[in-house]
XYZ file of C-alpha atoms in Angstrom:
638
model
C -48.157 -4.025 -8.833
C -48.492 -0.335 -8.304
C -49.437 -1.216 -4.530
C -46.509 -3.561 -4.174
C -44.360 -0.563 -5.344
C -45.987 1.638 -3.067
C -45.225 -1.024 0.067
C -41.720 -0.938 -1.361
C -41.312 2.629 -2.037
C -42.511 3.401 1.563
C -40.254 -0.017 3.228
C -37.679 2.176 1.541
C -38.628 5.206 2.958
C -39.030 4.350 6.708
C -35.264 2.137 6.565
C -33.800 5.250 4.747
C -35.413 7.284 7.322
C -34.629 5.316 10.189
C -31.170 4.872 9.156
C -30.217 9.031 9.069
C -32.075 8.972 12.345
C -29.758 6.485 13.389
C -26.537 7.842 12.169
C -27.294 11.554 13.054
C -27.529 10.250 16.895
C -23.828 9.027 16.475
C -21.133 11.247 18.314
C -18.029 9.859 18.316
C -14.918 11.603 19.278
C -12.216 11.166 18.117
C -14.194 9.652 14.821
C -13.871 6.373 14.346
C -11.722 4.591 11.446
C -15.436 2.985 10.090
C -18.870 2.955 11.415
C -21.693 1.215 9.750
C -24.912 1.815 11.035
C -27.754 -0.849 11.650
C -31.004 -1.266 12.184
C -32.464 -1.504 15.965
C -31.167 -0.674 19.404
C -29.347 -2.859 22.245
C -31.134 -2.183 25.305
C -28.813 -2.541 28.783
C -30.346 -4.668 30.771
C -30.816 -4.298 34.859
C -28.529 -7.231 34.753
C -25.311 -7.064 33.122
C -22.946 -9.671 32.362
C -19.520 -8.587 31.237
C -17.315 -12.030 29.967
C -13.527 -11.028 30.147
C -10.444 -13.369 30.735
C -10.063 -13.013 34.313
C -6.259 -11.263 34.126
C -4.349 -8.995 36.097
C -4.020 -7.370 32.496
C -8.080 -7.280 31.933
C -8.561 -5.809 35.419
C -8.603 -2.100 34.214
C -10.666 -2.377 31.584
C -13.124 -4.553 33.784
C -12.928 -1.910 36.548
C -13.464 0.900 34.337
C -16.709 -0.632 32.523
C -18.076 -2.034 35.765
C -17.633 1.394 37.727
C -19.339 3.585 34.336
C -22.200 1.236 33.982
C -23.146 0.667 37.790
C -22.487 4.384 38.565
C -25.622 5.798 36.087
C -27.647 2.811 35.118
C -27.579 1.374 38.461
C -27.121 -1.740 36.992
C -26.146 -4.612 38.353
C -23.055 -5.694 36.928
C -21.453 -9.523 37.384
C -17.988 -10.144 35.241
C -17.215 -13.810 34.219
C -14.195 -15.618 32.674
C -14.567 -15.755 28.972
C -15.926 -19.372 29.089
C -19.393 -17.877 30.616
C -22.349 -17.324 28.410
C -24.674 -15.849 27.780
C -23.486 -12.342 28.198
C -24.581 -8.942 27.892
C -21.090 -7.646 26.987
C -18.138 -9.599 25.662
C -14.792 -8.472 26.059
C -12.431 -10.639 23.938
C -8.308 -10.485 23.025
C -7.725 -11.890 19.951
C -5.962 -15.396 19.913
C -4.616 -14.530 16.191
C -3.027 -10.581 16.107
C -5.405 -8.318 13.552
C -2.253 -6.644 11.932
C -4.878 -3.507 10.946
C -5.710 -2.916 14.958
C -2.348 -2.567 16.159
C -2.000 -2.652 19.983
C -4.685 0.030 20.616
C -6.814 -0.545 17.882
C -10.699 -2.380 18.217
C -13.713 -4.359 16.844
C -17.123 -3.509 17.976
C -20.393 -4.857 17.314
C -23.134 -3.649 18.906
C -26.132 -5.739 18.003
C -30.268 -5.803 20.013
C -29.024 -8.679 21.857
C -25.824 -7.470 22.896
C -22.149 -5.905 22.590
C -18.996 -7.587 21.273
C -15.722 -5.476 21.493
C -12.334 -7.846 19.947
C -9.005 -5.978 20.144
C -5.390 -7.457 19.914
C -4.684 -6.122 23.501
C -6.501 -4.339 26.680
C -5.724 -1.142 25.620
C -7.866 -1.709 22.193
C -10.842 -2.791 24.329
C -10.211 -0.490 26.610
C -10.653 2.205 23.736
C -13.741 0.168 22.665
C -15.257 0.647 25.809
C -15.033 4.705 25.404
C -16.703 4.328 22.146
C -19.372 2.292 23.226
C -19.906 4.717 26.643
C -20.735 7.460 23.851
C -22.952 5.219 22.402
C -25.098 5.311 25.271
C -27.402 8.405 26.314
C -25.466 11.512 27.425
C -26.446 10.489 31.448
C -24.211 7.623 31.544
C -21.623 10.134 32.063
C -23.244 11.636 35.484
C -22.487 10.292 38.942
C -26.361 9.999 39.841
C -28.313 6.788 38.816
C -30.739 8.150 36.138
C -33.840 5.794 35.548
C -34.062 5.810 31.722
C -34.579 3.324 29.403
C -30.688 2.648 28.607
C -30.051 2.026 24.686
C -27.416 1.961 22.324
C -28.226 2.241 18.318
C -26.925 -1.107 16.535
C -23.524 -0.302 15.126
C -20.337 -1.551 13.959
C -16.815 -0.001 14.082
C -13.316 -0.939 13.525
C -11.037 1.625 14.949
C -7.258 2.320 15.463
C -5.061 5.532 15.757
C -3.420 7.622 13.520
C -0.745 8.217 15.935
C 1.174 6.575 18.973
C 1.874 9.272 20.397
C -1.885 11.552 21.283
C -0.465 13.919 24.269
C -2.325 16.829 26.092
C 0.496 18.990 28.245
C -0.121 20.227 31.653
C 1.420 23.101 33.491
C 1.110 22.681 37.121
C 4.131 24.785 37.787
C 2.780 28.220 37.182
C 0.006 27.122 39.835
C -0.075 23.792 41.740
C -2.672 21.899 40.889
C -3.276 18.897 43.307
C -2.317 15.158 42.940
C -6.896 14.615 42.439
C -6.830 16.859 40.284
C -4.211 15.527 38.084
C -6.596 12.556 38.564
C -9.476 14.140 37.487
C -7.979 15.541 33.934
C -6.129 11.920 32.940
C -10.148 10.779 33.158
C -11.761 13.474 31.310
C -8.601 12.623 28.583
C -8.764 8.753 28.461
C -12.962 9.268 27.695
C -11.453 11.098 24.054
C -8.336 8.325 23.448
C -5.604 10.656 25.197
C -2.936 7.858 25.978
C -0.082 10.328 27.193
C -0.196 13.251 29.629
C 2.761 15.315 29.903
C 3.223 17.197 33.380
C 5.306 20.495 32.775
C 6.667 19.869 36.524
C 9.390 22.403 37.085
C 9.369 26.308 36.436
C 10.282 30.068 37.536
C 7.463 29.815 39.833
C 8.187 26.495 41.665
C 9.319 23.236 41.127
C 7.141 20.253 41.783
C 8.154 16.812 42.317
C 10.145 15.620 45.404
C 14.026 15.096 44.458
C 15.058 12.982 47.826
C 18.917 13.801 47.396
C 18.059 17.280 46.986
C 15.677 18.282 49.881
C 15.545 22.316 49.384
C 14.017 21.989 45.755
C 10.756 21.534 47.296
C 10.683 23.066 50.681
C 12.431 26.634 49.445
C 11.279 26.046 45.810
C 7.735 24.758 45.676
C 6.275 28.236 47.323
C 5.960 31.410 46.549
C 3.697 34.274 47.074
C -0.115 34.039 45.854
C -1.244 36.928 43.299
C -4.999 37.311 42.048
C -5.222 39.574 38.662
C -3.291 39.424 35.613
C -0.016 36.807 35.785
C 3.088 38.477 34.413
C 1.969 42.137 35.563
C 1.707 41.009 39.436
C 2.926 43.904 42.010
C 6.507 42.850 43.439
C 6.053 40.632 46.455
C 7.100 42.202 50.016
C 8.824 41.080 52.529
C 6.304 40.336 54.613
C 3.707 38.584 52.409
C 3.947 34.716 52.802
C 5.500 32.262 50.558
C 2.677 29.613 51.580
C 1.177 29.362 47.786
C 1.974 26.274 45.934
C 2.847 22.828 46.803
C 4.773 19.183 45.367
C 4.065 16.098 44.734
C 5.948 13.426 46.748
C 7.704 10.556 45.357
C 4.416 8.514 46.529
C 2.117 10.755 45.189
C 4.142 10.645 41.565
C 4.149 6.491 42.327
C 0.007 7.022 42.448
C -0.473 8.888 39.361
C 1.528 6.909 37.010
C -0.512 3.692 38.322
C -3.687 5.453 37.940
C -2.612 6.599 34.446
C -1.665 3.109 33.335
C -4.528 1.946 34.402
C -6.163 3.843 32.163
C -3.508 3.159 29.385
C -2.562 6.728 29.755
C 1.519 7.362 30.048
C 2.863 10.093 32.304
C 5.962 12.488 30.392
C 7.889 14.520 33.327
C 8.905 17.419 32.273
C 12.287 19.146 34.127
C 12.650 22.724 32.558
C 16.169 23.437 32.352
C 19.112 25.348 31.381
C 16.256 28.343 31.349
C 12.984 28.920 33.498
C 14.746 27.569 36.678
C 14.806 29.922 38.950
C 12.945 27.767 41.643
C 15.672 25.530 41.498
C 18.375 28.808 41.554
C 16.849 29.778 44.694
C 17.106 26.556 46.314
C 20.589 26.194 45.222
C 22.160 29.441 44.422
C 25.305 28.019 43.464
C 23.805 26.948 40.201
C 23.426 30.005 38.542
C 26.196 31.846 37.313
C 25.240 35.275 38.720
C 26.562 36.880 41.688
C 23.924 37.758 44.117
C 21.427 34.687 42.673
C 21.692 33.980 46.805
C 19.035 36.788 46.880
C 16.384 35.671 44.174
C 13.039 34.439 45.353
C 11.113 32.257 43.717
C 8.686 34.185 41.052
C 4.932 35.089 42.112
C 3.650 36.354 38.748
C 5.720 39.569 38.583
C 7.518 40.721 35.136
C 10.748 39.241 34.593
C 11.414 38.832 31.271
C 11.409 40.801 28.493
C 10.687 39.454 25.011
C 11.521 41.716 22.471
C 12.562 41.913 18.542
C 16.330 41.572 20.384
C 15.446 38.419 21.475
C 14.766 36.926 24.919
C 16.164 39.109 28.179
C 15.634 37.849 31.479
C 15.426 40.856 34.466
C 17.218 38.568 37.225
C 18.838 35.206 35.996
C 16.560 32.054 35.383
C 19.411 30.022 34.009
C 21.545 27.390 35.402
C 25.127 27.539 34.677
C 26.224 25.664 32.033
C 29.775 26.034 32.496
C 29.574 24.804 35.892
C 30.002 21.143 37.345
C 27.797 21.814 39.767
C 25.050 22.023 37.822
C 25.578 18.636 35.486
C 25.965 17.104 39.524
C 23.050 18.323 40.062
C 20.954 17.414 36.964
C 22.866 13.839 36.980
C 20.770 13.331 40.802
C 17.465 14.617 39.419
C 17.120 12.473 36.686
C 18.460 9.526 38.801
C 15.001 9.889 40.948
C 13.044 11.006 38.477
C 14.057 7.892 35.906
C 13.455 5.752 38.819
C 9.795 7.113 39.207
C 8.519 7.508 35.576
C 8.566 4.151 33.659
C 8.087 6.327 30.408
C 10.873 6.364 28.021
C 11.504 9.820 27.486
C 12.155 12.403 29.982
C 11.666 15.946 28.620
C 14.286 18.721 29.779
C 12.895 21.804 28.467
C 15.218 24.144 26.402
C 13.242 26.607 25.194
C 12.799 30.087 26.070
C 17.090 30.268 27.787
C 17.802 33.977 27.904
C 21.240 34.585 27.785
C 21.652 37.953 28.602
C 23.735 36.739 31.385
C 25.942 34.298 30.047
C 27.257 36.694 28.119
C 28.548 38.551 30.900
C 29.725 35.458 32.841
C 33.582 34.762 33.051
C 32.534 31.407 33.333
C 30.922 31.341 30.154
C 33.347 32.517 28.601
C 36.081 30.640 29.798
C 34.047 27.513 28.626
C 33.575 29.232 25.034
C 36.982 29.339 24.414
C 37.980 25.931 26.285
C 35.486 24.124 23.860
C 35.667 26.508 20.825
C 31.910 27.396 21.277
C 30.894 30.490 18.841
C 27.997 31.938 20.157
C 25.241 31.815 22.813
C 23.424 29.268 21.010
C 26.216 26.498 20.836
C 26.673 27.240 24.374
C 23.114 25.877 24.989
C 23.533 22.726 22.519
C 26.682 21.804 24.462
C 24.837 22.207 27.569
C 21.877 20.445 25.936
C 24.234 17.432 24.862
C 25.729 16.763 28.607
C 21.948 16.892 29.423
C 21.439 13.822 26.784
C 24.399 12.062 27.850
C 23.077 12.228 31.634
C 19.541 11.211 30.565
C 20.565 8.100 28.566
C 22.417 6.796 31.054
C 19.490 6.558 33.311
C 18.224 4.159 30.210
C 15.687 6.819 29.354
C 15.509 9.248 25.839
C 15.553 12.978 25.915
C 13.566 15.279 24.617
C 13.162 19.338 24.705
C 11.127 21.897 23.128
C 12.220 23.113 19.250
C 15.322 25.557 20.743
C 17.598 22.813 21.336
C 18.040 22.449 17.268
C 19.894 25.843 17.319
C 23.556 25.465 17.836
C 22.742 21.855 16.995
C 21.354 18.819 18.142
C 22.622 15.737 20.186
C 22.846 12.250 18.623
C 19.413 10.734 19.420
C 17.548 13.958 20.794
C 13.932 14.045 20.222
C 12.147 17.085 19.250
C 9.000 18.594 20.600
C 7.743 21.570 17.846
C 6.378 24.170 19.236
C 6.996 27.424 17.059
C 5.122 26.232 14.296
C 6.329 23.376 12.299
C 8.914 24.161 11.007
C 11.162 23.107 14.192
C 9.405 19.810 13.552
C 10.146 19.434 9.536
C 13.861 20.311 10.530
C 14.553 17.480 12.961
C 12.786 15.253 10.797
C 14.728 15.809 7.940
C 17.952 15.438 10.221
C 16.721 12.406 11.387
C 15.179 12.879 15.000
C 11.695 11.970 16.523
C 9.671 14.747 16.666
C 6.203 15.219 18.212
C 3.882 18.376 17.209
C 2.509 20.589 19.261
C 2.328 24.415 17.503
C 1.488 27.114 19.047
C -1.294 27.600 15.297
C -2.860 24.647 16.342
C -1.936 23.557 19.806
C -1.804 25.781 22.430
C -4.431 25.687 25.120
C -3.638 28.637 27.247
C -4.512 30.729 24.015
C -7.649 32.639 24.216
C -10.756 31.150 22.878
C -13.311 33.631 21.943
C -12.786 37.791 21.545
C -10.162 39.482 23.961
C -13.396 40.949 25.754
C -14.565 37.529 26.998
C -11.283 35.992 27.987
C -8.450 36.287 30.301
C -5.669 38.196 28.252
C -2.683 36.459 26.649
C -1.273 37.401 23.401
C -3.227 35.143 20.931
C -6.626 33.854 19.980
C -6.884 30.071 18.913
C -10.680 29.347 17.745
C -11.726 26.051 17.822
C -11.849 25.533 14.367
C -8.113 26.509 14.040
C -7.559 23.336 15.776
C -9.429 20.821 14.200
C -7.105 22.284 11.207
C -4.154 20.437 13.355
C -2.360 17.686 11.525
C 0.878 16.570 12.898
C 2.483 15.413 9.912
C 3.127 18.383 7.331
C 3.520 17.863 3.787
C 8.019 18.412 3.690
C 7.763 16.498 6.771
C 9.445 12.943 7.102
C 6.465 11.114 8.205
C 7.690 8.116 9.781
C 9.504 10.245 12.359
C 6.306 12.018 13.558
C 5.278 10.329 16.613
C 2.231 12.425 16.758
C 0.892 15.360 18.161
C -0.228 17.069 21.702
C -1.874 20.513 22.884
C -0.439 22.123 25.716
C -1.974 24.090 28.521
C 0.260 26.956 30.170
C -1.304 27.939 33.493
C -0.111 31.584 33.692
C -3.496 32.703 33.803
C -5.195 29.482 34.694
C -5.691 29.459 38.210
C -8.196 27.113 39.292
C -9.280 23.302 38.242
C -12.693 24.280 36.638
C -10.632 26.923 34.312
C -7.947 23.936 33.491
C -11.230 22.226 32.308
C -12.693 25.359 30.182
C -9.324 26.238 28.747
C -9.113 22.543 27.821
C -12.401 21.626 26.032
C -13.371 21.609 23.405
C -10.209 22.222 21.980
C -9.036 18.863 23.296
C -11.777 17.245 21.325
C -10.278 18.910 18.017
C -6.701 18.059 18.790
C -8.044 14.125 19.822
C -9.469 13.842 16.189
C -6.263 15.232 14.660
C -3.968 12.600 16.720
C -6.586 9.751 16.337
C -8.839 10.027 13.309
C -7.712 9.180 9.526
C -6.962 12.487 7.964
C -9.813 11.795 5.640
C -12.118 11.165 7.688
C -11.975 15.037 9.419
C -14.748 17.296 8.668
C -15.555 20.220 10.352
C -19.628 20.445 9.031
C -19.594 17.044 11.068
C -17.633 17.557 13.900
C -19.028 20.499 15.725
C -22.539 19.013 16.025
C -21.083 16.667 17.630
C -18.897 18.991 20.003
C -22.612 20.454 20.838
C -23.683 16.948 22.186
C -20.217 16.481 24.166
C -21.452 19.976 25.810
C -24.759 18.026 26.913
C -22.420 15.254 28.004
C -20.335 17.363 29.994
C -23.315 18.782 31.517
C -23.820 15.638 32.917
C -20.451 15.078 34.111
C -20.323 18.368 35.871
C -17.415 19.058 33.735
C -16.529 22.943 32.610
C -16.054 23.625 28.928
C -15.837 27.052 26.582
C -19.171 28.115 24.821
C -16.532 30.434 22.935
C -17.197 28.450 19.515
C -20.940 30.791 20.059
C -19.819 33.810 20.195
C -18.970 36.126 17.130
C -15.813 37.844 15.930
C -16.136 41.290 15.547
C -13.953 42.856 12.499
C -14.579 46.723 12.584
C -13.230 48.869 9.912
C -13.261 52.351 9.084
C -15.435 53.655 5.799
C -13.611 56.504 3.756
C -16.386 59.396 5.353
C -15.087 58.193 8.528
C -17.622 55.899 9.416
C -17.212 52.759 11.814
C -19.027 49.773 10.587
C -18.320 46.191 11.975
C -18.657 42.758 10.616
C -19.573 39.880 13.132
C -18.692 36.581 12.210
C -20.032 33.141 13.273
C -17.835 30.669 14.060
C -20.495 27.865 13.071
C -23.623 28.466 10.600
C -27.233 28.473 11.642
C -27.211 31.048 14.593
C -28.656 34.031 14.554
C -26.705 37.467 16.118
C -29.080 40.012 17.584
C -27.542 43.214 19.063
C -27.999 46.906 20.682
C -26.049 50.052 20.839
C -28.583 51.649 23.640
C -27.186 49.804 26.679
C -29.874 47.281 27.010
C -29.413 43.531 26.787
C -30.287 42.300 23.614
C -33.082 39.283 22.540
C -34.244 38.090 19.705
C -36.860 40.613 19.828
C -33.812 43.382 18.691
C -32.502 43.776 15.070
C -30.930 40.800 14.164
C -27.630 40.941 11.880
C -27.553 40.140 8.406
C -25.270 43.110 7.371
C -21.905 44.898 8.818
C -23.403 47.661 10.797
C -22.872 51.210 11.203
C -21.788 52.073 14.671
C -23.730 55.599 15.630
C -22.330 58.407 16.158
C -22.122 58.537 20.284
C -22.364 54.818 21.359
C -20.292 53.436 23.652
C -21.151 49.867 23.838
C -22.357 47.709 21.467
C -23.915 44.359 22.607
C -24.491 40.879 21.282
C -25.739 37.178 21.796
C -26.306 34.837 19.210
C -29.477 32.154 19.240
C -30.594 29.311 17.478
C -34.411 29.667 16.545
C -36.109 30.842 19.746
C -33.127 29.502 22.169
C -30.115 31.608 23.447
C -26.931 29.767 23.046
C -24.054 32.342 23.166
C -23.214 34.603 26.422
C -24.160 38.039 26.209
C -20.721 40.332 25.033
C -20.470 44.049 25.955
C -18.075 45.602 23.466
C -17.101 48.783 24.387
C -16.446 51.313 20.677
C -13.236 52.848 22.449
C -12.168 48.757 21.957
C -13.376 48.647 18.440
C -11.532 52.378 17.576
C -8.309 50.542 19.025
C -8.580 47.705 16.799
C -8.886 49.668 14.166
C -5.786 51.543 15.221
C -3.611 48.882 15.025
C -5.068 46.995 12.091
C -7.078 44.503 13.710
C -6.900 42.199 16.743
């Protein structure tokens, strides 16, 4: 008896065992709805057989699995109509609709003989198909065929979003970016359950997409003069340096990304910035604006031109189109023509935010059209531009939208809301009875910096990654069935090349995936950051940049009442070790490691850092310079 409990005790023991093993090699992002864990491993064969209906719906998903799988494993990879068996991979639509799933929701099994995904429609086994590619060892995500035994543990999951709406925003107007690499970010966001990519396509610094009727928004406004250094601080361009920097998409190339996004089951959201941050379009048509000498603007390189103060917004030269002005509702009324015709999305977002109106106010024309509609102030001046705007965009059988601004002075009939000061924009529209999609600058914004000042190119705000996995888009005084869901958004002021898109972008992206996709329940930071730490490995494979920011330490120096500096460094995640010098060497783990705030001596100038876990290095090597700290101090803090 006691060696039958012994057997049992140790059965117990190796299943228990075998079973944390098991689960601690899961890394799902976004986490799933439910994941039960089981014993033993599929193993991908050389031969795969994928059975799928043979659709013109099924195609992408198809495509997509055949391309991942042949692409590492080197697999060969045969699909057949659902009728074929046996196969390696099944790919089924339910005949009955699973009212749970929803239309992007899934079922997986993953068993040792093979992989079952069931979803109501394509884009749930399409979604399946990114859960079971993480499944699989980190190299199925490089381009080179890896010889490795190719297994996935035995699973199940069931699986469906929070949200229908799970948006990342991209600025390509402060810098072109081109029409592959717009490619290039819709795949690294479909691999995390991104269905909607919003393209911020119009701006100060040039406008974007081809408007046929209007020629001289792309060949005057698209270009302007190219600046290396600090965006917003940019010398004044001269006459002679060349407005060659920049670029459009055509109406083809616009045609090519929404296919390749739906493809992918990814929507496109254009974005036209108007009545404020126009100027490319004011320079193209002058007549827009309602400044004399607008004839003589230039479209903006990166040099200061607006001024935001405790006042309130002031623009240097004038940004704005003219509201009062038929010209310019002609004008918007043939842009959204073309660009309703080219996006088969159902909103259209016109921008709003940010309008200084430090010229309105000394427009005649503004005035006149104050007193002709009994407008009060600057504000109602926008919402009345703001509702001709609506009228125009419904007409062209499409919804409009605009950042939080357009509720001041008040909001059109069926205007959708996109939050970005907070949330409180968004718990106002909501409680007025508008659509409103998150995306806060306290949880949301990408172009923030990531790690301490000292590391990172300088904007006015620090968003850690766990200050985004804190994102939920639906706040408590919020009406909740009027949240469509959330997005981040990346500004490119000071994002200037692809691989910096992709390291301002992850792995914030993964938080903000979790918050749009994942139960609220089911988010917990103690379990998501280990699994960040395998996406890095996954990414390594990929070739794709990310942000080891979530290593490095804050620093939080304070002064002691004998006038002492001391300074606290805190870890963003446990279980690393900070070792640091004040002589101008490079620190190891052979230096003094920290365990307490430390006194800064008396004549250092630098104080350096790196964190490790055990004997490995993990976080960059930061050079703080005291004169920094003594600032920061100064001023209370960062």
């Amino acid at each position: 008896m006691k060696k039958l409990s012994l057997v049992l005790c140790c059965s117990l023991f190796s299943f228990l065992s075998f079973s944390q093993t098991t689960k601690s090699t899961l890394a799902i992002i976004p986490e799933p709805v439910k994941t039960i864990t089981k014993q033993g491993k599929f193993i991908l064969p050389k031969n795969v057989t994928i059975q799928a209906a043979l659709t013109k719906e099924m195609t992408p998903v198809t495509d997509y699995l055949r391309k991942k799988l042949t692409g590492a494993t080197g697999a060969l990879v045969t699909v057949k109509s659902k009728f074929a068996a046996p196969a390696t991979i099944k790919l089924l639509l339910s005949t009955k609709a699973d009212t749970a799933l929803g239309k992007e929701g899934y079922h997986m099994w993953v068993g040792k003989k093979g992989v079952v995904i069931r979803a109501n429609e394509p884009a749930g086994l399409f979604y399946g198909v990114q859960t079971l590619m993480q499944l699989f060892p980190k190299e199925i995500e490089s381009a080179e065929v890896h010889h490795i035994k190719w297994t996935a543990p035995c699973v199940e999951i069931t699986d469906y979003p929070r949200f229908a709406w799970r948006g990342l925003m991209f600025d390509v107007s402060r810098h072109f970016f081109t029409k592959e690499e717009v490619k290039q970010y819709i795949d690294q966001m479909v691999r995390y359950k991104f269905n909607l990519l919003h393209m911020h396509l119009t701006d100060d610094e040039g406008w974007r997409i081809e408007i046929k009727s209007l020629p001289r928004v792309t060949t005057v406004g698209a270009y302007n003069v190219k600046k290396v250094g600090e965006f917003g601080n940019f010398s004044a361009p001269t006459p002679d340096e060349p407005r060659t920097y920049g670029g459009f998409y055509t109406q083809d190339d616009i045609k090519e990304l929404v296919q390749y996004g739906k493809d992918r089951f990814l929507n496109i959201l254009p974005e036209v910035d108007v009545p404020g941050h126009s100027l490319a379009a004011v320079v193209a048509y002058p007549e827009l604006s309602c400044t004399p000498g607008a004839d003589k603007y230039q479209v903006r390189s990166g040099e200061h031109m607006m001024d935001f103060g405790a006042g309130g917004i002031k623009a240097l030269v004038d940004n704005t189109l003219n509201p009062a002005s038929e010209k310019t509702y002609d004008f918007l009324d043939k842009v959204m023509t073309e660009v309703a015709q080219l996006f088969p999305f159902g909103y259209i977002h016109l921008g709003g935010d940010e309008c200084a109106k430090n010229f309105w106010e000394q427009s005649a024309d503004v005035k006149a059209l104050m007193q002709k509609e009994g407008l009060k102030n600057m504000e109602e001046v926008q919402s009345y531009f703001e509702k001709r705007l609506e009228t125009i965009v419904e007409s062209k059988g499409k919804k409009f939208m605009g950042w939080d601004e357009i509720i001041e002075g008040g909001l059109g009939p069926k205007a959708a809301v996109m939050s970005w000061r907070g949330i409180k924009g968004g718990i106002t529209a909501s409680k007025l009875g508008h659509e409103v999609v998150m995306s806060p600058t306290t949880f949301a914004y990408l172009d923030y910096m990531q790690s301490d000042r000292v590391m990172e190119p300088h904007v006015y705000a620090t968003l850690r990654l766990n200050k985004s996995y804190e994102f939920d888009p639906v706040p408590d005084s919020a009406d909740a069935k009027l949240i469509l869901g959330g997005q981040a958004n990346l500004w490119t002021e000071q994002v200037f090349n692809f691989r910096q898109v992709e390291y301002m972008t992850w792995p914030r992206g993964f938080a903000i995936s979790e918050s749009v996709w994942s139960p609220r329940e089911k988010k917990n930071w103690n379990s998501f950051y280990p699994k960040v730490e395998k996406h890095f490995a996954r990414f390594n494979e990929a070739e794709v940049k990310y942000a080891p920011g979530v290593y490095d330490p804050d620093f939080k120096p304070t002064m002691s009442a004998d006038n002492k500096m001391n300074v606290e460094l805190i870890n963003e995640i446990p279980d690393l070790d900070i070792y640091y010098s004040f002589d101008n060497s490079y620190p190891d783990r052979f230096y003094p490691k920290y365990t307490v705030p430390i006194e800064v001596p008396k004549d250092a100038t630098q104080l350096r850092v790196i964190t490790y876990r055990g004997k490995e290095p993990v976080g960059r090597m930061i050079t703080m310079p005291i004169a920094e700290l003594k600032r920061r101090i100064g001023r209370n803090g960062q």
